[in-house]
Amino acid sequence: MAGLDGLRVLDLGDDIAASFCARLLADGGAEVVRVVDPARGNMERMGALEAFLHRNKRRTSVDLATGAGRAAFARLCAASDVVVESSRPGTLEALGLGYSSLAATNPALTMVSITAFGQTGPYRHYAADHLAISALGGWACTFGESDREPLQVGFPVMYYMAGIYGAIGALAALRGRRSDGRGQHVDVSALEACLNMLSYPQVLEQFGCPPLRRNFSASLQTFYVQARDGWIALNHLSPSQWESTCILLGVPHLAADPTLLSDMDRKRAIVPEFMTAANAWASDKTQMEAFYAAQELQIPAGIAYTPREMLDCDQFRARDFLARGDQPGLGDFLLPCAPFRSTSLRTESRAAPTRDERIDDWLRGAGQAVHEPGAPGTATTVKDLLAGLRIADLTHYRSGPTGTSLLGGLGADVIKIEAMQRPDGFRFFNTSKPGDPLFYEMGSYFNASNTNKRGITLDLNSAQGKELFTRLIAKSDVVIDNFSPRVLGNLGFGPARLGEINPGIVMISMSCFGHTGPWRDFVGFGYVFDQIGGAAAVSGYEGGSPTHMMAASDVTSGIFAVYAALLALEERDRTGRGQFIDVSQVESLAFLLGPEIIECQLTGQVTPRMGNHHPVFSPHNVYPCRGEDEWVSISVETDAQWAALVEVMGRDDWLRDPRFSSFAARKEHERALDLEISAWTREQGKRDVMERLQARGVIAGAVLKPLELLDDPQLEARGMHRALAREYVGEHRYPGFPLRFSQARCEQRSAAPTLGQHNAEVLTGLLDVSPLQLGELQRAGVIGDRLVKR
C-alpha cells in the first residue's frame, strides 16, 4: 500500500507548478482527479510536457463559469482531502469557491494555491514567466558571465521546485490536521521557491564576504572541455581534488600554489594555461574515457548529458530509473521514475488521461477512513504541523541541511550531529574572518543552511559515541545522511542495523548516484548533479558551452528528501513499519527533465541551448538598463502584450513593420528586435521599466542584486527574510521558505547551532546522560564544542 492510498486530491492547476504538485501526490498513491474546463477538455494538447505532468491522474470536466458547474465542484471538494490550484489570487473567491467557503463545508480540506508571487503582496497580480521569476528572485543576477546578460536556467526548474514545495505543504497539513480535524490553506510562491535555490548571495554580502557575481569561467571550480564525442566537466572543491586535477592535466606546478584555491585574481591569471592543458588532455578521449579517468583519481567529474545521452546512461539503466511507459496518441517511450526508492510510492503507473472519466466513487467518499482527520477543533490555533517528530540529521554541506532546515521550520525537532574531528564541511566556506581561531563558526553558507536545529557533537568512531547515537536513533522518527553509500555501513549503522534499533524509523540516504549501480562509489557534489542530471546541457548562452546551476541542484535533492520523508511517515503511521529510502541526488534533477527526455524520443531532436530566448515567443530576453550591471527581463506572449509594449516604448511604427508583424516574424528578426529594445531600456531604470510594463499586462521583471532582495517590496510584504542573532557572528537576515499556511507556522525559528551547542541539553535531557558522564565524555573527546584539527 502506497503512502497516500485513499487520499483524494482535486487538481485544478493549469500550469507546471500546480500540475507537478498533484503529480507527486499521485505518485505517492493518492487518487488525483484533474478538473478541466469542458470548453478546452476535448481539444487539450497532449505533448511530452502534458504526458509527464498528468501521469497517474484521472480527469473530469467542470464548467466553473456556470452555477451548476460551481455547485458540482463544491460537491467534489466536500468529498476531497486536498485541492491544488493555480488561479490568479482572488479568482476562486469571486466564484464563491475560495478556501474559507469550501472549508466551511469540509473543515478537513486543505487547499494548495501555487502562484508566481503568492496570494499576498504588491506583485500578486503581476504577469510572470520563468524568466521574470528568475530575474526578480535573484537567480539571473548571479547566473551567466560577467560581461554578458544574466541568464535563466534552460528548463522551468523554479516551477518544478514550487510544485515540490506544494506537495510538502499538503503532506504537512495532512499530518497537522490529525490534531484538530482541520486542514490548511497553503500559499506557495514560485518567486520564493526561486529565492530558495540561490547560494545565499544576500547572506554572503551581509557577512562581508566577496559578492557572488556572474563568473562561470573565472572560479575554475568547474570547467567544460570538448572530448571527442561531447562535453566533459572536471570539478573540484577540496585541495586534494585540485591537486589531482592538475596532475591529471599535466600541470602539477599549479597545484603547488595553495593561493589559487582562494585568490580569484591569481586563479584568473592561470586560466589560459589551465584550459590549454585541459583541452589537450580531453581532445583524444571519449566522454566516458575522460569521466572514468578522472573518477579513478577521486576527481568529481561529470558529463554534460543531453536528454538523448541520458537515455543511454549506464547508471540510470542499472537502477531502472528510466522505465517504459505509453501515452495514447504519442506511443511508448522511456520516462524517468521517482528519484528515490521507497515502498511508499505507487507500484503501477498510468498514462495521462485523454478523456473524462466517471467519478461517482469520488462523491461516495471512497477510502475516506484511510486518512481519517482528528476531531474538529477551533480555527484560531496556529499549529506546528510537524510537532512531535524528531529528525537525526547527519547531513553536511548544502543538500541535506537545506531539507532538514525546512523540517525544523515546520516544527520538527531536528538534531544536527557533527564531530569535533570532522564537522560539517560547510563551516569552512566563505567565513567572514578566515584568520580567527573560531573561523568555522563564521561561515555564511553554514549559518544560512542550518537554521532551526539543535546541534550536538558525537565521535561515531568511538564506542561511547556509537552507544549514544544508538540511543538517539531509538528515539527518532527519521535519520537522514548525505554520505557516500559506504560510510554509515562502515560505522556499523547500515540500514539493517538502524532498523533493528528502531523498526519504525525512516532512513533516508542521499548519495550522489544512489546506493546501487556501477557508479555508486563515484564522487560528486552539486555541479555533478547539474551535469549528469541534464541541467547543464540545456542551460547556457546560444552557441556556447553548457553551464552548471551553481550547485542549486543541492536544493532540489534536499527538498525531494523532505517530500520522501513525509510520504514514508504517512505509511509508517499506518503500518508501524519504517523503511530505507535511497535518494539519488543526480536523479533528483534528472527527474525534472522528464518532458525533455520524452520529447527527444518523440522527435529525435535535442533542443539547443537558447540563453533567455523562447522557441516561439519574441521578445523574450534580459535587457540592459541605466546604471552598472542593471537589467530587466521582458517577455511578450500575446498580441495584446506586443501592442502594449510598443505603446509604452513609443514605437507605433513597429505595428506596421513587417519584421515584427507576427510571432513568426518577430522570432525571425529576434536579434534586431533585441538590439532595438536594448537601446530603449539603456536609458531607463529597471524598476521603472518593470512597473510601466506590468501596469499594461506585459511580463517584466527587474533583475535584482543580492542586497536588493532584502528590501524588495514583495518579499518584504511577505516577510521572506527574518533577522536571527547568533554567537560569534551577530544578527543577520536569512531567507525563509516559500510556504505560508492559514493556521500554521513555517518559518525561521532559530539560528544555526554553534559546534556542540546543545550537547548538555540533548544528552542529559533526551539520552539520560548524567552531568558526571557528560564531563567524562568531554574529557574523552567523544563530545565537545571546539574543532579538533586532525
Short mmCIF file of N, CA, C and O in Angstrom, two decimals, residues 536-635:
data_model
loop_
_atom_site.label_atom_id
_atom_site.label_comp_id
_atom_site.label_asym_id
_atom_site.label_seq_id
_atom_site.Cartn_x
_atom_site.Cartn_y
_atom_site.Cartn_z
N ALA A 536 22.86 21.09 -17.05
CA ALA A 536 23.95 21.83 -17.65
C ALA A 536 23.82 21.90 -19.17
O ALA A 536 24.08 22.94 -19.79
N ALA A 537 23.43 20.80 -19.79
CA ALA A 537 23.37 20.73 -21.25
C ALA A 537 22.28 21.63 -21.83
O ALA A 537 22.41 22.11 -22.96
N VAL A 538 21.19 21.85 -21.08
CA VAL A 538 20.10 22.66 -21.61
C VAL A 538 20.24 24.13 -21.24
O VAL A 538 19.44 24.96 -21.69
N SER A 539 21.23 24.48 -20.42
CA SER A 539 21.39 25.85 -19.94
C SER A 539 22.66 26.46 -20.50
O SER A 539 23.69 25.79 -20.62
N GLY A 540 22.61 27.74 -20.83
CA GLY A 540 23.79 28.44 -21.32
C GLY A 540 23.43 29.37 -22.45
O GLY A 540 22.30 29.41 -22.95
N TYR A 541 24.43 30.14 -22.89
CA TYR A 541 24.22 31.08 -23.99
C TYR A 541 24.12 30.32 -25.31
O TYR A 541 24.70 29.23 -25.47
N GLU A 542 23.38 30.90 -26.24
CA GLU A 542 23.28 30.29 -27.56
C GLU A 542 24.67 30.13 -28.18
O GLU A 542 25.45 31.08 -28.22
N GLY A 543 24.97 28.92 -28.64
CA GLY A 543 26.25 28.66 -29.26
C GLY A 543 27.39 28.48 -28.29
O GLY A 543 28.52 28.22 -28.70
N GLY A 544 27.13 28.61 -27.00
CA GLY A 544 28.19 28.49 -26.00
C GLY A 544 28.24 27.11 -25.37
O GLY A 544 27.53 26.19 -25.77
N SER A 545 29.08 26.98 -24.37
CA SER A 545 29.24 25.71 -23.68
C SER A 545 28.10 25.50 -22.69
O SER A 545 27.36 26.43 -22.37
N PRO A 546 27.96 24.25 -22.19
CA PRO A 546 26.99 24.02 -21.11
C PRO A 546 27.38 24.83 -19.87
O PRO A 546 28.51 25.32 -19.76
N THR A 547 26.46 24.96 -18.95
CA THR A 547 26.73 25.67 -17.70
C THR A 547 26.24 24.83 -16.54
O THR A 547 25.36 23.98 -16.69
N HIS A 548 26.78 25.07 -15.37
CA HIS A 548 26.24 24.44 -14.17
C HIS A 548 25.26 25.40 -13.51
O HIS A 548 25.23 26.60 -13.81
N MET A 549 24.42 24.89 -12.62
CA MET A 549 23.42 25.71 -11.93
C MET A 549 23.95 26.22 -10.59
O MET A 549 23.18 26.42 -9.66
N MET A 550 25.26 26.39 -10.49
CA MET A 550 25.86 26.86 -9.25
C MET A 550 25.50 25.95 -8.08
O MET A 550 25.30 26.39 -6.96
N ALA A 551 25.38 24.64 -8.39
CA ALA A 551 25.06 23.62 -7.38
C ALA A 551 23.70 23.84 -6.74
O ALA A 551 23.43 23.32 -5.65
N ALA A 552 22.82 24.60 -7.40
CA ALA A 552 21.47 24.78 -6.86
C ALA A 552 20.70 23.47 -6.84
O ALA A 552 19.69 23.36 -6.14
N SER A 553 21.17 22.47 -7.59
CA SER A 553 20.53 21.16 -7.55
C SER A 553 20.67 20.52 -6.17
O SER A 553 19.95 19.57 -5.86
N ASP A 554 21.59 21.02 -5.34
CA ASP A 554 21.62 20.61 -3.93
C ASP A 554 20.26 20.81 -3.29
O ASP A 554 19.78 19.98 -2.51
N VAL A 555 19.64 21.94 -3.59
CA VAL A 555 18.34 22.25 -3.00
C VAL A 555 17.28 21.29 -3.53
O VAL A 555 16.41 20.82 -2.79
N THR A 556 17.35 20.99 -4.82
CA THR A 556 16.37 20.07 -5.41
C THR A 556 16.36 18.74 -4.67
O THR A 556 15.30 18.24 -4.28
N SER A 557 17.54 18.16 -4.48
CA SER A 557 17.59 16.86 -3.81
C SER A 557 17.20 16.96 -2.35
O SER A 557 16.53 16.07 -1.80
N GLY A 558 17.59 18.06 -1.68
CA GLY A 558 17.23 18.23 -0.28
C GLY A 558 15.74 18.33 -0.07
O GLY A 558 15.18 17.74 0.87
N ILE A 559 15.07 19.07 -0.95
CA ILE A 559 13.62 19.24 -0.81
C ILE A 559 12.90 17.96 -1.22
O ILE A 559 11.87 17.59 -0.63
N PHE A 560 13.41 17.25 -2.23
CA PHE A 560 12.83 15.95 -2.57
C PHE A 560 12.93 14.99 -1.38
O PHE A 560 12.02 14.18 -1.14
N ALA A 561 14.04 15.06 -0.63
CA ALA A 561 14.19 14.18 0.53
C ALA A 561 13.13 14.48 1.59
O ALA A 561 12.64 13.56 2.26
N VAL A 562 12.76 15.75 1.75
CA VAL A 562 11.70 16.10 2.70
C VAL A 562 10.37 15.50 2.25
O VAL A 562 9.63 14.92 3.06
N TYR A 563 10.07 15.62 0.95
CA TYR A 563 8.85 15.01 0.41
C TYR A 563 8.86 13.50 0.67
O TYR A 563 7.86 12.91 1.11
N ALA A 564 10.00 12.84 0.40
CA ALA A 564 10.10 11.39 0.60
C ALA A 564 9.90 11.03 2.07
O ALA A 564 9.25 10.02 2.38
N ALA A 565 10.45 11.83 2.97
CA ALA A 565 10.32 11.56 4.40
C ALA A 565 8.86 11.66 4.85
O ALA A 565 8.35 10.77 5.55
N LEU A 566 8.18 12.74 4.47
CA LEU A 566 6.79 12.91 4.89
C LEU A 566 5.89 11.85 4.28
O LEU A 566 4.94 11.37 4.92
N LEU A 567 6.18 11.44 3.05
CA LEU A 567 5.42 10.37 2.40
C LEU A 567 5.60 9.06 3.16
O LEU A 567 4.64 8.33 3.45
N ALA A 568 6.85 8.73 3.50
CA ALA A 568 7.13 7.49 4.23
C ALA A 568 6.52 7.50 5.62
O ALA A 568 6.08 6.45 6.13
N LEU A 569 6.48 8.66 6.26
CA LEU A 569 5.88 8.74 7.59
C LEU A 569 4.38 8.48 7.55
O LEU A 569 3.81 7.96 8.52
N GLU A 570 3.73 8.85 6.43
CA GLU A 570 2.31 8.52 6.28
C GLU A 570 2.13 7.00 6.32
O GLU A 570 1.23 6.48 7.00
N GLU A 571 2.98 6.28 5.61
CA GLU A 571 2.90 4.82 5.62
C GLU A 571 3.29 4.26 6.99
O GLU A 571 2.65 3.32 7.49
N ARG A 572 4.34 4.81 7.59
CA ARG A 572 4.79 4.34 8.90
C ARG A 572 3.69 4.47 9.95
O ARG A 572 3.44 3.57 10.75
N ASP A 573 3.00 5.60 9.92
CA ASP A 573 1.97 5.84 10.92
C ASP A 573 0.79 4.88 10.75
O ASP A 573 0.06 4.62 11.71
N ARG A 574 0.61 4.36 9.55
CA ARG A 574 -0.49 3.43 9.29
C ARG A 574 -0.09 1.98 9.59
O ARG A 574 -0.90 1.18 10.02
N THR A 575 1.18 1.64 9.34
CA THR A 575 1.61 0.25 9.44
C THR A 575 2.57 0.00 10.60
O THR A 575 2.76 -1.16 10.99
N GLY A 576 3.20 1.05 11.12
CA GLY A 576 4.19 0.88 12.17
C GLY A 576 5.57 0.53 11.65
O GLY A 576 6.51 0.40 12.43
N ARG A 577 5.70 0.38 10.34
CA ARG A 577 6.97 -0.04 9.75
C ARG A 577 7.74 1.14 9.17
O ARG A 577 7.18 1.95 8.43
N GLY A 578 9.01 1.21 9.50
CA GLY A 578 9.87 2.18 8.86
C GLY A 578 10.39 1.63 7.54
O GLY A 578 9.95 0.58 7.07
N GLN A 579 11.33 2.33 6.94
CA GLN A 579 11.87 1.86 5.66
C GLN A 579 13.17 2.60 5.37
O GLN A 579 13.47 3.64 5.96
N PHE A 580 13.94 2.03 4.43
CA PHE A 580 15.16 2.66 3.94
C PHE A 580 14.85 3.30 2.59
O PHE A 580 14.31 2.65 1.69
N ILE A 581 15.17 4.58 2.44
CA ILE A 581 14.91 5.32 1.21
C ILE A 581 16.23 5.73 0.59
O ILE A 581 17.03 6.43 1.21
N ASP A 582 16.46 5.26 -0.61
CA ASP A 582 17.70 5.51 -1.34
C ASP A 582 17.46 6.66 -2.32
O ASP A 582 16.81 6.49 -3.35
N VAL A 583 17.96 7.85 -1.97
CA VAL A 583 17.80 9.04 -2.82
C VAL A 583 19.06 9.22 -3.66
O VAL A 583 20.16 9.30 -3.13
N SER A 584 18.89 9.29 -4.97
CA SER A 584 19.99 9.66 -5.86
C SER A 584 19.88 11.14 -6.16
O SER A 584 18.89 11.60 -6.74
N GLN A 585 20.90 11.90 -5.78
CA GLN A 585 20.82 13.35 -5.98
C GLN A 585 20.90 13.70 -7.47
O GLN A 585 20.30 14.69 -7.91
N VAL A 586 21.60 12.90 -8.24
CA VAL A 586 21.60 13.11 -9.69
C VAL A 586 20.22 12.89 -10.27
O VAL A 586 19.72 13.68 -11.08
N GLU A 587 19.55 11.82 -9.84
CA GLU A 587 18.22 11.52 -10.35
C GLU A 587 17.20 12.56 -9.92
O GLU A 587 16.20 12.79 -10.62
N SER A 588 17.44 13.21 -8.76
CA SER A 588 16.51 14.25 -8.30
C SER A 588 16.40 15.38 -9.31
O SER A 588 15.32 15.98 -9.48
N LEU A 589 17.49 15.66 -9.99
CA LEU A 589 17.45 16.69 -11.03
C LEU A 589 16.99 16.10 -12.36
O LEU A 589 16.16 16.70 -13.06
N ALA A 590 17.50 14.92 -12.70
CA ALA A 590 17.15 14.30 -13.99
C ALA A 590 15.65 14.06 -14.10
O ALA A 590 15.08 14.15 -15.20
N PHE A 591 14.99 13.77 -12.99
CA PHE A 591 13.54 13.56 -13.00
C PHE A 591 12.80 14.77 -13.55
O PHE A 591 11.80 14.64 -14.27
N LEU A 592 13.31 15.97 -13.23
CA LEU A 592 12.65 17.20 -13.67
C LEU A 592 12.85 17.46 -15.16
O LEU A 592 12.19 18.33 -15.73
N LEU A 593 13.76 16.73 -15.79
CA LEU A 593 13.96 16.83 -17.23
C LEU A 593 13.09 15.82 -17.98
O LEU A 593 13.31 15.57 -19.17
N GLY A 594 12.09 15.28 -17.30
CA GLY A 594 11.23 14.28 -17.91
C GLY A 594 10.62 14.70 -19.25
O GLY A 594 10.67 13.94 -20.22
N PRO A 595 10.04 15.90 -19.35
CA PRO A 595 9.48 16.31 -20.64
C PRO A 595 10.52 16.37 -21.75
O PRO A 595 10.24 15.98 -22.90
N GLU A 596 11.73 16.83 -21.43
CA GLU A 596 12.78 16.90 -22.44
C GLU A 596 13.23 15.50 -22.86
O GLU A 596 13.52 15.26 -24.04
N ILE A 597 13.26 14.57 -21.92
CA ILE A 597 13.63 13.19 -22.24
C ILE A 597 12.58 12.55 -23.14
O ILE A 597 12.90 11.86 -24.11
N ILE A 598 11.31 12.80 -22.85
CA ILE A 598 10.23 12.26 -23.68
C ILE A 598 10.24 12.91 -25.06
O ILE A 598 10.14 12.24 -26.10
N GLU A 599 10.38 14.24 -25.09
CA GLU A 599 10.36 14.98 -26.37
C GLU A 599 11.47 14.52 -27.29
O GLU A 599 11.27 14.38 -28.51
N CYS A 600 12.63 14.26 -26.74
CA CYS A 600 13.75 13.79 -27.55
C CYS A 600 13.41 12.48 -28.25
O CYS A 600 13.76 12.28 -29.43
N GLN A 601 12.70 11.60 -27.58
CA GLN A 601 12.32 10.32 -28.19
C GLN A 601 11.22 10.49 -29.23
O GLN A 601 11.19 9.77 -30.24
N LEU A 602 10.33 11.44 -29.00
CA LEU A 602 9.23 11.65 -29.94
C LEU A 602 9.68 12.31 -31.23
O LEU A 602 9.16 12.03 -32.31
N THR A 603 10.66 13.21 -31.13
CA THR A 603 11.08 13.98 -32.30
C THR A 603 12.44 13.57 -32.84
O THR A 603 12.78 13.91 -33.98
N GLY A 604 13.23 12.90 -32.03
CA GLY A 604 14.59 12.58 -32.43
C GLY A 604 15.54 13.75 -32.34
O GLY A 604 16.69 13.66 -32.76
N GLN A 605 15.07 14.88 -31.80
CA GLN A 605 15.86 16.10 -31.76
C GLN A 605 16.19 16.49 -30.32
O GLN A 605 15.43 16.22 -29.39
N VAL A 606 17.33 17.14 -30.16
CA VAL A 606 17.72 17.74 -28.88
C VAL A 606 17.71 19.25 -29.07
O VAL A 606 18.41 19.79 -29.93
N THR A 607 16.90 19.93 -28.28
CA THR A 607 16.79 21.38 -28.41
C THR A 607 18.11 22.04 -28.00
O THR A 607 18.65 21.75 -26.93
N PRO A 608 18.66 22.91 -28.85
CA PRO A 608 19.93 23.56 -28.50
C PRO A 608 19.74 24.58 -27.38
O PRO A 608 18.63 25.03 -27.09
N ARG A 609 20.85 24.93 -26.74
CA ARG A 609 20.80 25.98 -25.71
C ARG A 609 20.34 27.29 -26.33
O ARG A 609 20.79 27.67 -27.40
N MET A 610 19.45 27.99 -25.62
CA MET A 610 18.81 29.18 -26.19
C MET A 610 19.04 30.43 -25.35
O MET A 610 18.44 31.47 -25.63
N GLY A 611 19.87 30.35 -24.31
CA GLY A 611 20.02 31.52 -23.46
C GLY A 611 18.70 31.87 -22.81
O GLY A 611 18.08 31.04 -22.16
N ASN A 612 18.25 33.10 -22.97
CA ASN A 612 16.97 33.54 -22.42
C ASN A 612 15.86 33.51 -23.46
O ASN A 612 14.72 33.87 -23.14
N HIS A 613 16.18 33.12 -24.67
CA HIS A 613 15.17 33.13 -25.72
C HIS A 613 14.18 31.98 -25.56
O HIS A 613 14.44 31.01 -24.84
N HIS A 614 13.07 32.10 -26.26
CA HIS A 614 11.98 31.12 -26.20
C HIS A 614 11.80 30.52 -27.59
O HIS A 614 12.04 31.20 -28.59
N PRO A 615 11.39 29.26 -27.69
CA PRO A 615 11.22 28.65 -29.02
C PRO A 615 10.21 29.37 -29.90
O PRO A 615 10.31 29.33 -31.14
N VAL A 616 9.22 30.05 -29.31
CA VAL A 616 8.13 30.67 -30.08
C VAL A 616 8.06 32.17 -29.86
O VAL A 616 7.96 32.95 -30.82
N PHE A 617 8.10 32.60 -28.61
CA PHE A 617 7.82 33.99 -28.29
C PHE A 617 9.05 34.88 -28.46
O PHE A 617 10.18 34.48 -28.20
N SER A 618 8.80 36.10 -28.90
CA SER A 618 9.83 37.13 -29.00
C SER A 618 9.13 38.49 -28.99
O SER A 618 8.09 38.65 -29.64
N PRO A 619 9.67 39.45 -28.23
CA PRO A 619 10.90 39.41 -27.44
C PRO A 619 10.76 38.54 -26.20
O PRO A 619 9.69 38.42 -25.62
N HIS A 620 11.90 37.98 -25.80
CA HIS A 620 11.96 37.13 -24.61
C HIS A 620 13.42 37.09 -24.19
O HIS A 620 14.17 36.20 -24.55
N ASN A 621 13.84 38.11 -23.41
CA ASN A 621 15.25 38.23 -23.09
C ASN A 621 15.43 39.14 -21.88
O ASN A 621 14.46 39.69 -21.34
N VAL A 622 16.69 39.31 -21.50
CA VAL A 622 17.06 40.24 -20.43
C VAL A 622 17.83 41.39 -21.08
O VAL A 622 18.75 41.17 -21.87
N TYR A 623 17.43 42.64 -20.75
CA TYR A 623 17.93 43.82 -21.46
C TYR A 623 18.62 44.78 -20.48
O TYR A 623 18.20 44.92 -19.33
N PRO A 624 19.67 45.46 -20.96
CA PRO A 624 20.44 46.36 -20.08
C PRO A 624 19.65 47.62 -19.74
O PRO A 624 18.88 48.13 -20.56
N CYS A 625 19.85 48.10 -18.53
CA CYS A 625 19.19 49.33 -18.08
C CYS A 625 20.22 50.34 -17.61
O CYS A 625 21.43 50.07 -17.58
N ARG A 626 19.75 51.51 -17.24
CA ARG A 626 20.63 52.57 -16.78
C ARG A 626 21.35 52.14 -15.50
O ARG A 626 20.76 51.58 -14.59
N GLY A 627 22.67 52.38 -15.46
CA GLY A 627 23.46 52.02 -14.30
C GLY A 627 24.38 50.86 -14.59
O GLY A 627 24.37 50.28 -15.68
N GLU A 628 25.20 50.52 -13.61
CA GLU A 628 26.17 49.45 -13.78
C GLU A 628 25.54 48.09 -13.48
O GLU A 628 25.01 47.86 -12.40
N ASP A 629 25.60 47.21 -14.45
CA ASP A 629 25.09 45.84 -14.32
C ASP A 629 23.63 45.84 -13.85
O ASP A 629 23.23 45.10 -12.96
N GLU A 630 22.83 46.68 -14.49
CA GLU A 630 21.39 46.76 -14.20
C GLU A 630 20.63 46.21 -15.40
O GLU A 630 20.92 46.56 -16.55
N TRP A 631 19.63 45.35 -15.15
CA TRP A 631 18.96 44.64 -16.21
C TRP A 631 17.48 44.46 -15.91
O TRP A 631 17.06 44.53 -14.75
N VAL A 632 16.71 44.18 -16.95
CA VAL A 632 15.29 43.88 -16.79
C VAL A 632 14.91 42.80 -17.80
O VAL A 632 15.42 42.78 -18.93
N SER A 633 14.04 41.89 -17.39
CA SER A 633 13.53 40.88 -18.32
C SER A 633 12.23 41.40 -18.94
O SER A 633 11.43 42.06 -18.27
N ILE A 634 12.05 41.10 -20.22
CA ILE A 634 10.81 41.45 -20.92
C ILE A 634 10.41 40.24 -21.77
O ILE A 634 11.23 39.69 -22.51
N SER A 635 9.16 39.84 -21.64
CA SER A 635 8.62 38.72 -22.42
C SER A 635 7.26 39.10 -22.98
O SER A 635 6.43 39.68 -22.27
#
